[in-house]
Every structure is written in structure tokens, then in C-alpha cells.
Tab-separated table of C-alpha atoms and ligand atoms in Angstrom:
chain	number	residue	atom	x	y	z
A	1	MET	CA	20.884	18.592	19.830
A	2	ARG	CA	18.606	18.057	16.855
A	3	MET	CA	15.286	16.532	17.823
A	4	TYR	CA	15.428	13.499	15.517
A	5	SER	CA	19.168	12.875	15.349
A	6	GLY	CA	20.136	9.374	16.369
A	7	ARG	CA	16.880	7.920	15.047
A	8	THR	CA	17.236	5.082	12.584
A	9	THR	CA	14.363	5.019	10.128
A	10	LEU	CA	13.433	1.850	8.266
A	11	SER	CA	14.907	3.181	4.995
A	12	LYS	CA	18.216	4.075	6.626
A	13	PHE	CA	18.336	0.692	8.356
A	14	LEU	CA	17.654	-1.195	5.116
A	15	ILE	CA	20.249	0.776	3.172
A	16	GLU	CA	22.825	-0.118	5.833
A	17	GLN	CA	21.770	-3.792	6.207
A	18	LEU	CA	21.472	-4.481	2.486
A	19	ASN	CA	24.400	-2.475	1.130
A	20	ASP	CA	26.193	-5.711	0.268
A	21	ALA	CA	23.120	-7.478	-1.164
A	22	GLY	CA	24.283	-6.833	-4.728
A	23	ASP	CA	20.778	-6.232	-6.023
A	24	GLY	CA	20.950	-2.474	-6.489
A	25	GLY	CA	18.687	-1.810	-3.541
A	26	GLN	CA	15.809	-3.816	-4.980
A	27	LEU	CA	15.076	-5.818	-1.826
A	28	ALA	CA	15.238	-2.642	0.265
A	29	GLY	CA	12.829	-1.054	-2.227
A	30	LEU	CA	10.361	-3.919	-1.889
A	31	LEU	CA	10.477	-3.796	1.906
A	32	VAL	CA	9.871	-0.039	1.831
A	33	ASP	CA	6.851	-0.667	-0.438
A	34	MET	CA	5.640	-3.311	2.013
A	35	ALA	CA	6.053	-0.816	4.867
A	36	ALA	CA	3.932	1.691	2.912
A	37	ALA	CA	1.199	-0.946	2.603
A	38	VAL	CA	1.441	-1.567	6.346
A	39	LYS	CA	0.947	2.153	7.043
A	40	THR	CA	-2.186	2.098	4.877
A	41	ILE	CA	-3.544	-0.952	6.714
A	42	ALA	CA	-2.649	0.633	10.080
A	43	ALA	CA	-4.651	3.718	9.126
A	44	MET	CA	-7.661	1.581	8.136
A	45	THR	CA	-7.623	-0.704	11.183
A	46	GLY	CA	-6.818	2.243	13.470
A	47	LYS	CA	-10.079	3.986	12.592
A	48	GLY	CA	-11.982	1.113	14.168
A	49	ALA	CA	-15.749	1.316	13.812
A	50	LEU	CA	-15.416	4.900	12.512
A	51	GLY	CA	-13.772	3.696	9.301
A	52	GLY	CA	-16.905	1.984	7.997
A	53	HIS	CA	-14.818	-1.105	7.157
A	54	TYR	CA	-16.261	-3.567	9.655
A	55	GLY	CA	-18.342	-6.529	8.550
A	56	GLY	CA	-18.089	-9.303	6.028
A	57	ALA	CA	-17.127	-8.877	2.397
A	58	GLY	CA	-19.866	-11.310	1.396
A	59	ALA	CA	-17.431	-14.009	0.259
A	60	ALA	CA	-15.330	-16.861	1.615
A	61	ASN	CA	-11.649	-17.543	0.942
A	62	ILE	CA	-10.166	-20.815	-0.288
A	63	HIS	CA	-10.224	-22.136	3.286
A	64	GLY	CA	-13.974	-21.585	3.559
A	65	GLU	CA	-13.436	-18.754	6.043
A	66	GLU	CA	-15.589	-15.650	5.817
A	67	GLN	CA	-13.629	-12.779	4.266
A	68	LYS	CA	-13.954	-9.515	6.142
A	69	LYS	CA	-14.035	-6.185	4.335
A	70	LEU	CA	-10.777	-5.389	6.093
A	71	ASP	CA	-9.204	-8.640	4.815
A	72	MET	CA	-9.942	-7.524	1.282
A	73	LEU	CA	-8.833	-3.914	1.805
A	74	ALA	CA	-5.564	-5.041	3.383
A	75	ASP	CA	-5.045	-7.460	0.497
A	76	GLU	CA	-5.594	-4.667	-2.052
A	77	ALA	CA	-3.295	-2.306	-0.143
A	78	ILE	CA	-0.405	-4.765	-0.409
A	79	MET	CA	-1.028	-5.444	-4.091
A	80	ASP	CA	-1.289	-1.724	-4.877
A	81	HIS	CA	1.885	-0.819	-3.027
A	82	CYS	CA	4.034	-3.721	-4.212
A	83	GLU	CA	3.059	-4.562	-7.797
A	84	TRP	CA	4.006	-1.336	-9.603
A	85	GLY	CA	7.751	-0.970	-9.041
A	86	GLY	CA	9.261	-3.760	-11.131
A	87	LEU	CA	10.386	-5.575	-7.973
A	88	VAL	CA	8.080	-8.576	-7.780
A	89	ALA	CA	7.510	-11.281	-10.345
A	90	GLY	CA	4.295	-12.382	-8.691
A	91	MET	CA	2.492	-12.523	-5.385
A	92	ALA	CA	0.439	-15.021	-3.433
A	93	SER	CA	-2.058	-14.183	-0.723
A	94	GLU	CA	-4.147	-16.091	1.777
A	95	GLU	CA	-7.157	-14.484	0.155
A	96	HIS	CA	-6.573	-15.855	-3.381
A	97	GLU	CA	-6.538	-19.457	-4.467
A	98	GLU	CA	-4.103	-18.847	-7.331
A	99	PRO	CA	-0.910	-16.766	-7.456
A	100	LEU	CA	-1.481	-13.106	-8.343
A	101	GLN	CA	-0.019	-11.960	-11.623
A	102	ILE	CA	1.567	-8.548	-12.126
A	103	PRO	CA	-0.657	-6.393	-14.390
A	104	PRO	CA	0.742	-6.077	-17.934
A	105	ASP	CA	1.338	-2.312	-17.487
A	106	PHE	CA	4.052	-3.048	-14.928
A	107	GLN	CA	7.410	-4.776	-15.191
A	108	ARG	CA	8.124	-8.002	-13.377
A	109	GLY	CA	11.033	-8.135	-10.933
A	110	PRO	CA	13.170	-10.757	-9.196
A	111	TYR	CA	11.058	-11.512	-6.098
A	112	LEU	CA	8.004	-13.476	-5.064
A	113	LEU	CA	5.959	-11.884	-2.301
A	114	VAL	CA	3.737	-14.155	-0.195
A	115	PHE	CA	1.452	-12.714	2.458
A	116	ASP	CA	-1.418	-13.002	4.887
A	117	PRO	CA	-2.888	-9.513	4.644
A	118	LEU	CA	-4.771	-9.506	7.947
A	119	ASP	CA	-4.013	-12.304	10.377
A	120	GLY	CA	-6.480	-12.551	13.258
A	121	SER	CA	-9.150	-10.660	11.364
A	122	SER	CA	-11.942	-12.533	13.135
A	123	ASN	CA	-10.858	-10.425	16.145
A	124	VAL	CA	-10.784	-7.066	14.447
A	125	GLU	CA	-14.254	-5.928	15.453
A	126	MET	CA	-13.410	-6.659	19.099
A	127	ASN	CA	-10.551	-4.139	18.752
A	128	VAL	CA	-7.987	-6.865	19.444
A	129	SER	CA	-4.535	-6.599	17.852
A	130	VAL	CA	-4.296	-8.006	14.334
A	131	GLY	CA	-1.359	-8.243	11.940
A	132	THR	CA	0.086	-8.686	8.469
A	133	ILE	CA	2.617	-11.428	7.709
A	134	PHE	CA	4.891	-11.522	4.659
A	135	SER	CA	7.666	-13.564	3.104
A	136	VAL	CA	10.025	-12.750	0.221
A	137	LEU	CA	11.459	-15.479	-2.012
A	138	ARG	CA	13.518	-15.270	-5.182
A	139	HIS	CA	11.976	-16.084	-8.534
A	140	GLY	CA	14.450	-18.017	-10.608
A	141	SER	CA	13.191	-17.225	-14.108
A	142	GLU	CA	11.952	-14.484	-16.427
A	143	ALA	CA	8.583	-16.172	-16.886
A	144	ALA	CA	5.458	-15.228	-14.969
A	145	PRO	CA	5.439	-17.408	-11.851
A	146	ILE	CA	3.099	-20.333	-11.377
A	147	GLU	CA	2.270	-22.079	-8.094
A	148	ARG	CA	5.269	-24.414	-8.352
A	149	ASP	CA	7.665	-21.435	-8.288
A	150	PHE	CA	6.370	-20.422	-4.862
A	151	LEU	CA	6.832	-23.878	-3.313
A	152	GLN	CA	10.243	-23.197	-1.811
A	153	PRO	CA	11.156	-24.292	1.719
A	154	GLY	CA	11.408	-21.531	4.302
A	155	VAL	CA	15.211	-21.666	4.371
A	156	ARG	CA	15.088	-20.003	0.938
A	157	GLN	CA	13.327	-16.868	2.237
A	158	ILE	CA	15.468	-13.779	1.811
A	159	ALA	CA	13.296	-11.548	3.965
A	160	ALA	CA	10.235	-11.995	6.140
A	161	GLY	CA	8.334	-10.182	8.811
A	162	TYR	CA	5.095	-9.096	10.278
A	163	ALA	CA	3.275	-5.933	11.231
A	164	ILE	CA	1.239	-5.755	14.398
A	165	TYR	CA	-1.603	-3.271	14.608
A	166	GLY	CA	-1.843	-2.878	18.366
A	167	PRO	CA	-1.792	0.167	20.625
A	168	ALA	CA	1.263	1.020	18.511
A	169	THR	CA	1.874	-0.243	14.999
A	170	MET	CA	5.138	-2.159	14.739
A	171	LEU	CA	6.988	-3.771	11.865
A	172	VAL	CA	9.256	-6.659	12.838
A	173	LEU	CA	11.463	-8.087	10.120
A	174	THR	CA	14.543	-10.008	9.180
A	175	VAL	CA	16.723	-10.082	6.091
A	176	GLY	CA	18.759	-12.897	7.615
A	177	LYS	CA	20.841	-10.629	9.838
A	178	GLY	CA	18.924	-10.766	13.108
A	179	THR	CA	15.387	-9.701	13.878
A	180	HIS	CA	14.611	-6.029	14.340
A	181	GLY	CA	11.519	-4.093	15.383
A	182	PHE	CA	10.355	-0.682	14.163
A	183	THR	CA	7.606	1.435	15.681
A	184	LEU	CA	5.452	3.665	13.517
A	185	ASP	CA	5.750	7.319	14.478
A	186	ARG	CA	2.239	8.248	13.413
A	187	GLU	CA	2.807	12.005	13.345
A	188	ILE	CA	5.923	11.809	11.180
A	189	GLY	CA	4.841	8.740	9.200
A	190	ASN	CA	8.148	6.909	9.617
A	191	PHE	CA	8.995	3.501	11.008
A	192	VAL	CA	11.756	4.048	13.574
A	193	LEU	CA	14.094	1.304	14.842
A	194	THR	CA	13.053	0.816	18.477
A	195	HIS	CA	13.868	-2.872	19.045
A	196	PRO	CA	17.221	-3.726	17.417
A	197	GLU	CA	18.534	-7.293	17.656
A	198	ILE	CA	15.508	-8.849	19.358
A	199	ARG	CA	16.465	-11.990	21.296
A	200	ILE	CA	14.101	-14.694	22.550
A	201	ALA	CA	15.258	-16.114	25.878
A	202	PRO	CA	16.018	-19.850	25.537
A	203	ASP	CA	14.008	-20.704	28.659
A	204	SER	CA	10.584	-19.491	29.648
A	205	SER	CA	7.576	-20.266	31.809
A	206	GLU	CA	4.812	-19.066	29.508
A	207	PHE	CA	2.903	-21.002	26.862
A	208	GLY	CA	0.124	-20.162	24.421
A	209	ILE	CA	-2.249	-22.734	22.938
A	210	ASN	CA	-6.006	-22.985	22.471
A	211	THR	CA	-6.688	-25.388	25.334
A	212	SER	CA	-10.315	-25.867	24.271
A	213	ASN	CA	-8.857	-28.234	21.660
A	214	GLU	CA	-7.028	-30.343	24.260
A	215	ARG	CA	-9.001	-33.533	23.657
A	216	PHE	CA	-8.099	-33.391	19.952
A	217	TRP	CA	-4.330	-33.040	20.408
A	218	GLU	CA	-1.748	-35.731	19.973
A	219	PRO	CA	-0.341	-37.253	23.201
A	220	PRO	CA	3.041	-35.436	23.068
A	221	VAL	CA	1.250	-32.079	23.055
A	222	GLN	CA	-1.109	-33.201	25.836
A	223	ARG	CA	1.960	-34.312	27.784
A	224	TYR	CA	3.781	-30.994	27.343
A	225	VAL	CA	0.789	-28.868	28.291
A	226	SER	CA	-0.263	-31.026	31.250
A	227	GLU	CA	3.264	-30.770	32.636
A	228	CYS	CA	3.131	-26.981	32.293
A	229	GLN	CA	-0.246	-26.967	34.032
A	230	ALA	CA	1.074	-29.142	36.872
A	231	GLY	CA	3.639	-26.397	37.424
A	232	ALA	CA	5.615	-26.571	40.655
A	233	THR	CA	3.787	-29.767	41.666
A	234	GLY	CA	4.937	-31.674	38.561
A	235	ILE	CA	8.145	-32.642	36.815
A	236	ARG	CA	8.806	-29.104	35.547
A	237	GLY	CA	9.213	-27.948	39.143
A	238	ARG	CA	8.019	-24.419	38.476
A	239	ASP	CA	4.748	-22.690	37.702
A	240	PHE	CA	3.836	-21.719	34.129
A	241	ASN	CA	1.574	-18.979	32.881
A	242	MET	CA	-0.766	-19.286	29.869
A	243	ARG	CA	-1.682	-16.593	27.323
A	244	TRP	CA	-3.880	-16.848	24.207
A	245	ILE	CA	-4.910	-13.826	22.138
A	246	ALA	CA	-6.151	-15.889	19.148
A	247	SER	CA	-4.291	-13.582	16.817
A	248	MET	CA	-1.031	-15.337	15.990
A	249	VAL	CA	0.905	-12.179	15.233
A	250	ALA	CA	0.038	-10.773	18.661
A	251	ASP	CA	0.839	-14.065	20.405
A	252	VAL	CA	4.174	-14.366	18.585
A	253	HIS	CA	5.011	-10.728	19.234
A	254	ARG	CA	4.653	-11.350	22.956
A	255	ILE	CA	7.123	-14.218	22.639
A	256	LEU	CA	9.623	-12.006	20.831
A	257	MET	CA	9.277	-9.429	23.597
A	258	ARG	CA	9.450	-11.692	26.658
A	259	GLY	CA	9.888	-15.320	25.621
A	260	GLY	CA	7.464	-18.212	25.717
A	261	VAL	CA	5.973	-20.803	23.412
A	262	PHE	CA	3.181	-20.565	20.845
A	263	MET	CA	1.605	-23.759	19.545
A	264	TYR	CA	-1.068	-24.633	17.044
A	265	PRO	CA	-0.521	-28.385	16.811
A	266	ARG	CA	-2.127	-30.879	14.514
A	267	ASP	CA	-5.346	-32.240	15.962
A	268	THR	CA	-8.229	-34.511	15.147
A	269	LYS	CA	-10.880	-31.787	15.272
A	270	PHE	CA	-10.755	-31.448	11.492
A	271	PRO	CA	-9.098	-34.722	10.460
A	272	GLY	CA	-8.427	-33.584	6.887
A	273	LYS	CA	-6.362	-30.610	8.077
A	274	PRO	CA	-2.895	-31.252	9.515
A	275	GLY	CA	-2.879	-28.092	11.632
A	276	ARG	CA	-4.628	-24.755	11.348
A	277	LEU	CA	-1.918	-22.373	10.211
A	278	ARG	CA	-0.626	-22.030	6.676
A	279	LEU	CA	2.984	-22.898	5.888
A	280	MET	CA	3.857	-20.402	3.168
A	281	TYR	CA	2.495	-17.128	4.537
A	282	GLU	CA	2.068	-17.765	8.263
A	283	ALA	CA	4.437	-20.434	9.592
A	284	ASN	CA	7.502	-19.861	7.393
A	285	PRO	CA	7.847	-16.082	7.755
A	286	ILE	CA	7.267	-16.293	11.511
A	287	ALA	CA	9.759	-19.177	11.731
A	288	PHE	CA	12.419	-17.078	9.974
A	289	VAL	CA	11.805	-14.130	12.321
A	290	VAL	CA	11.835	-16.403	15.392
A	291	GLU	CA	15.026	-18.253	14.395
A	292	GLN	CA	16.812	-14.998	13.626
A	293	ALA	CA	15.900	-13.890	17.170
A	294	GLY	CA	17.545	-17.001	18.644
A	295	GLY	CA	14.302	-18.946	19.096
A	296	ALA	CA	13.191	-22.168	17.437
A	297	ALA	CA	10.347	-23.028	15.081
A	298	SER	CA	9.167	-26.581	14.582
A	299	THR	CA	6.346	-28.724	13.313
A	300	GLY	CA	6.908	-30.820	16.444
A	301	ARG	CA	8.671	-33.317	14.209
A	302	GLY	CA	11.264	-31.161	12.503
A	303	ARG	CA	12.498	-27.688	11.676
A	304	MET	CA	9.739	-25.598	10.102
A	305	LEU	CA	12.053	-23.898	7.615
A	306	GLU	CA	13.036	-27.253	6.092
A	307	VAL	CA	9.505	-28.399	5.248
A	308	GLN	CA	9.157	-28.798	1.485
A	309	PRO	CA	5.846	-27.135	0.553
A	310	GLU	CA	3.483	-29.168	-1.590
A	311	ALA	CA	0.771	-26.562	-2.070
A	312	LEU	CA	0.425	-22.800	-1.750
A	313	HIS	CA	-2.222	-23.016	0.961
A	314	GLN	CA	-0.813	-26.045	2.777
A	315	ARG	CA	-1.416	-26.220	6.515
A	316	VAL	CA	1.160	-27.251	9.060
A	317	PRO	CA	1.377	-27.854	12.821
A	318	VAL	CA	3.454	-25.168	14.542
A	319	ALA	CA	5.464	-24.656	17.710
A	320	PHE	CA	7.458	-21.418	17.968
A	321	GLY	CA	9.451	-19.780	20.700
A	322	SER	CA	12.007	-20.322	23.437
A	323	ARG	CA	14.567	-22.788	22.140
A	324	HIS	CA	14.766	-25.160	25.109
A	325	GLU	CA	10.984	-25.484	25.277
A	326	ILE	CA	10.708	-26.236	21.546
A	327	GLU	CA	13.462	-28.849	21.919
A	328	ARG	CA	11.425	-30.446	24.692
A	329	ILE	CA	8.279	-30.478	22.517
A	330	GLU	CA	10.247	-32.133	19.681
A	331	ARG	CA	11.638	-34.693	22.126
A	332	TYR	CA	8.126	-35.568	23.339
A	333	HIS	CA	7.017	-36.099	19.723
A	334	ALA	CA	10.063	-38.285	19.058
A	335	GLU	CA	9.456	-40.339	22.217
A	336	TYR	CA	5.817	-40.769	21.262
A	337	ASP	CA	6.670	-41.785	17.698
A	338	GLY	CA	9.299	-44.194	19.050
A	339	GLY	CA	6.861	-45.650	21.588
A	340	THR	CA	9.023	-44.732	24.585
A	341	ASP	CA	6.573	-42.346	26.285
A	342	LYS	CA	4.444	-45.071	27.874
A	343	PRO	CA	2.097	-42.967	30.068
A	344	TYR	CA	1.018	-40.940	27.059
A	345	HIS	CA	0.880	-43.732	24.570
A	346	SER	CA	-2.536	-43.984	22.932
A	347	PRO	CA	-3.439	-46.218	19.993
A	348	LEU	CA	-5.921	-43.586	18.778
A	349	PHE	CA	-3.182	-41.084	18.050
A	350	LYS	CA	-0.904	-43.706	16.518
A	351	GLU	CA	-3.388	-44.010	13.655
A	352	ARG	CA	-1.642	-41.922	11.014
A	353	SER	CA	-4.613	-42.202	8.636
A	354	LEU	CA	-6.359	-39.683	10.877
A	355	TYR	CA	-4.022	-37.067	9.468
A	356	ARG	CA	-4.205	-36.936	5.744
A	357	THR	CA	-1.734	-34.379	4.471
A	358	GLU	CA	-3.978	-32.368	2.212
A	359	SER	CA	-4.283	-28.631	2.827
B	1	AFP	P1	-8.360	-15.414	11.582
B	1	AFP	O1	-7.419	-14.627	10.686
B	1	AFP	O2	-9.462	-16.079	10.828
B	1	AFP	O3	-8.860	-14.603	12.722
B	1	AFP	O4	-7.500	-16.615	12.180
B	1	AFP	C1	-6.395	-16.318	12.959
B	1	AFP	C2	-5.629	-17.571	13.309
B	1	AFP	O5	-5.353	-18.309	12.164
B	1	AFP	C3	-4.362	-17.265	14.085
B	1	AFP	O6	-3.965	-15.939	14.028
B	1	AFP	C4	-4.698	-17.657	15.502
B	1	AFP	O7	-3.611	-18.126	16.217
B	1	AFP	C5	-5.727	-18.709	15.331
B	1	AFP	O8	-6.413	-18.396	14.140
B	1	AFP	C6	-6.693	-18.734	16.489
B	1	AFP	O9	-7.495	-19.816	16.348
B	1	AFP	P2	-8.585	-20.283	17.444
B	1	AFP	O10	-9.907	-19.858	16.888
B	1	AFP	O11	-8.413	-21.747	17.524
B	1	AFP	O12	-8.278	-19.602	18.747
């Protein structure tokens, strides 16, 4: 038997999945370009301290967060790999306030690419897993895109995914036909399909949330988490486990592998920010991946993919994961909003002015 027969590479998979897409292979081409960028970022992050890329870039992004050298290098890698081929009309990145235009030397294509080049980068020098998150939307005109063109709800994504740079580098993506995982064979340089048709179990006993923020959460989130913590002694009747890596891609990847819930809810810690994570390039692509794996993705008060974006860098509360747990979290929000959750009812959290909706 031939050594590599039976292996499905990313290119082969995309050709098969997108053969009826009617776009002449353009979406497959863009995803292959994205995978090339991911390999470049994997090589840079994989060198660790030996790569000479640790430390700050001496600047802050639009969110006021310190940009790491690796944030900037990952950002450049994606631009370099994806802007040249006549496939994208424009791009938007966590690291740039405005949409990125395609240089005049290159043709514009039909897609908008939105990405977080290095999620969890504050962890990178601790050698904790980090990731890249991306979302592909259609651009409906010939003109160079402006911010308004990107502000499409997540249901309009035509592809999305993430890469995780862990002990192994994996690319997990969806084109709306299930969620599939590929592992980078470093020697050969190919992504190989290792996790076809990932499914998130509807029930689970594991949750992930930064509990140091507990006093800032809304009552429905406090209720959900306290019930998990009560475990077998409380109304859930079974013990729960808690995990928090502080690198969303790694936390979400665990959920795709073995179920669970990931939450970054709105809180009063920074009253002007309705959540920590960004809708367009963090929450929406992960929501698409999670839904396509049979899980659910919510703001706590509605389906993530139906949120109409108002700004490129808009923040949003998130709850991803096992469907029955997310339904419970939504029910607790609804009961709180309807005033029927008496033990958790607090006038403080009823004050909607605490949560202005700016990004
Ligand atoms: P960085 O990219 O700045 O490291 O932020 C990562 C992140 O947005 C997300 O990946 C984590 O879930 C979250 O921050 C962790 O936040 P805490 O600092 O509250 O743990």
C-alpha cells in the first residue's frame, strides 16, 4: 500500500466540498491562501523564544491593547498570502482600525476577508496555545469596500474557521457543510483531514469562564455558573468541571473536541464595553464553526449569527458550545429580563444604561 494513500489533504477536500460552488474554485483558492498564511504563522510561533519575535511592537491597536511583534507578523502574513490572487475585494483585521485595501498592483475579487491574526497573543510568551480566526463574506459590488460593506450578520458568512497553534497546528473550518479539522503534517507541509464532521455533544458537564469577573456579571450568568459550581449538591444534580485557558481559540477547540460551554458575557467591569470579544472576527466565525458542528452560539439573548453588526470592531457577549447548555443560559437571560427569576433578581443589573452599546 502506498504510504500516503487514503489521506485527504486540504486542497483535495476543498475541491470536493466546493465543486458545486459555481465560483470557479475561487473560494477554495482563498482558503488555500489562508492555509498558507497559517503555515507561516505556525512556523513563527513554533520557534518560540528562538524566533526573536517575542515582545511588544511598540504600538497599541484600536482597542488600546498592546500589539505584540507576533500580532503584527501574523497580520502581515495573512495580508501577504491573501491579497495578491484577485480573490479578495478587501480585508479587515483586529489590528487595523479601517478596512485594508488591496494594493493597486493586484486585482480585486469577490470576497471580504475578516480576521484576528493572533488570538490569545498575550499568552504567547508563556508558550500557551494561540490561534488565528477568520471569516469570509461576499462583497456585493465592484467598488473598493468600505466599512459598511463588511457589516453583514454572521448568517451571511460563506466560510469561517480558526487555526490553533498548539502541540500540533490544526485548521478547523466550515464552508457551511459541517465542521472539519485538519492537522498540519510539518514534514510534508500539508494540512491533512484528521477530524471530519466534528460534532459537539448537546449535553456536557464542563464550562469555561473567567470567574475572577464574577461580581461584574449579570444575574443570569451568576445563576448559571453558581448552579454548575453547586454540582451534585444543587439543582443540576451532577458535578461540573471548569477550564479556562484565556485563549479563546484553545478554549473553543476543547469544546469542539469534547463538548462544554465557553462564555465571555457582558459585565460591568468596563461599562462602556458590552462584552470583551469582537463580533466580526471572533464571535461570528466561531459561531459558524460551532453551529455547523451541532452546537449553539448565543449572545445570551439571541443567536449570534443574527446580530446585525453596527461597527467593524463591535464587541459582543458570547456563549458557545453544547446546545442544551446554551439553551439553558438563554432561558436564564429571558427569565431575568422577564422578572421571573426572583432569587437572582437585582436592580443593579436591571439598569440598562450600564451597558452602552458602543464598541
Ligand atoms: P489577547 O489576544 O489580548 O490575548 O486576548 C485574548 C482574548 O480576547 C480571548 O482569546 C480570551 O478568551 C480572552 O481574551 C481572555 O481574557 P481574560 O484576560 O479575561 O482571561
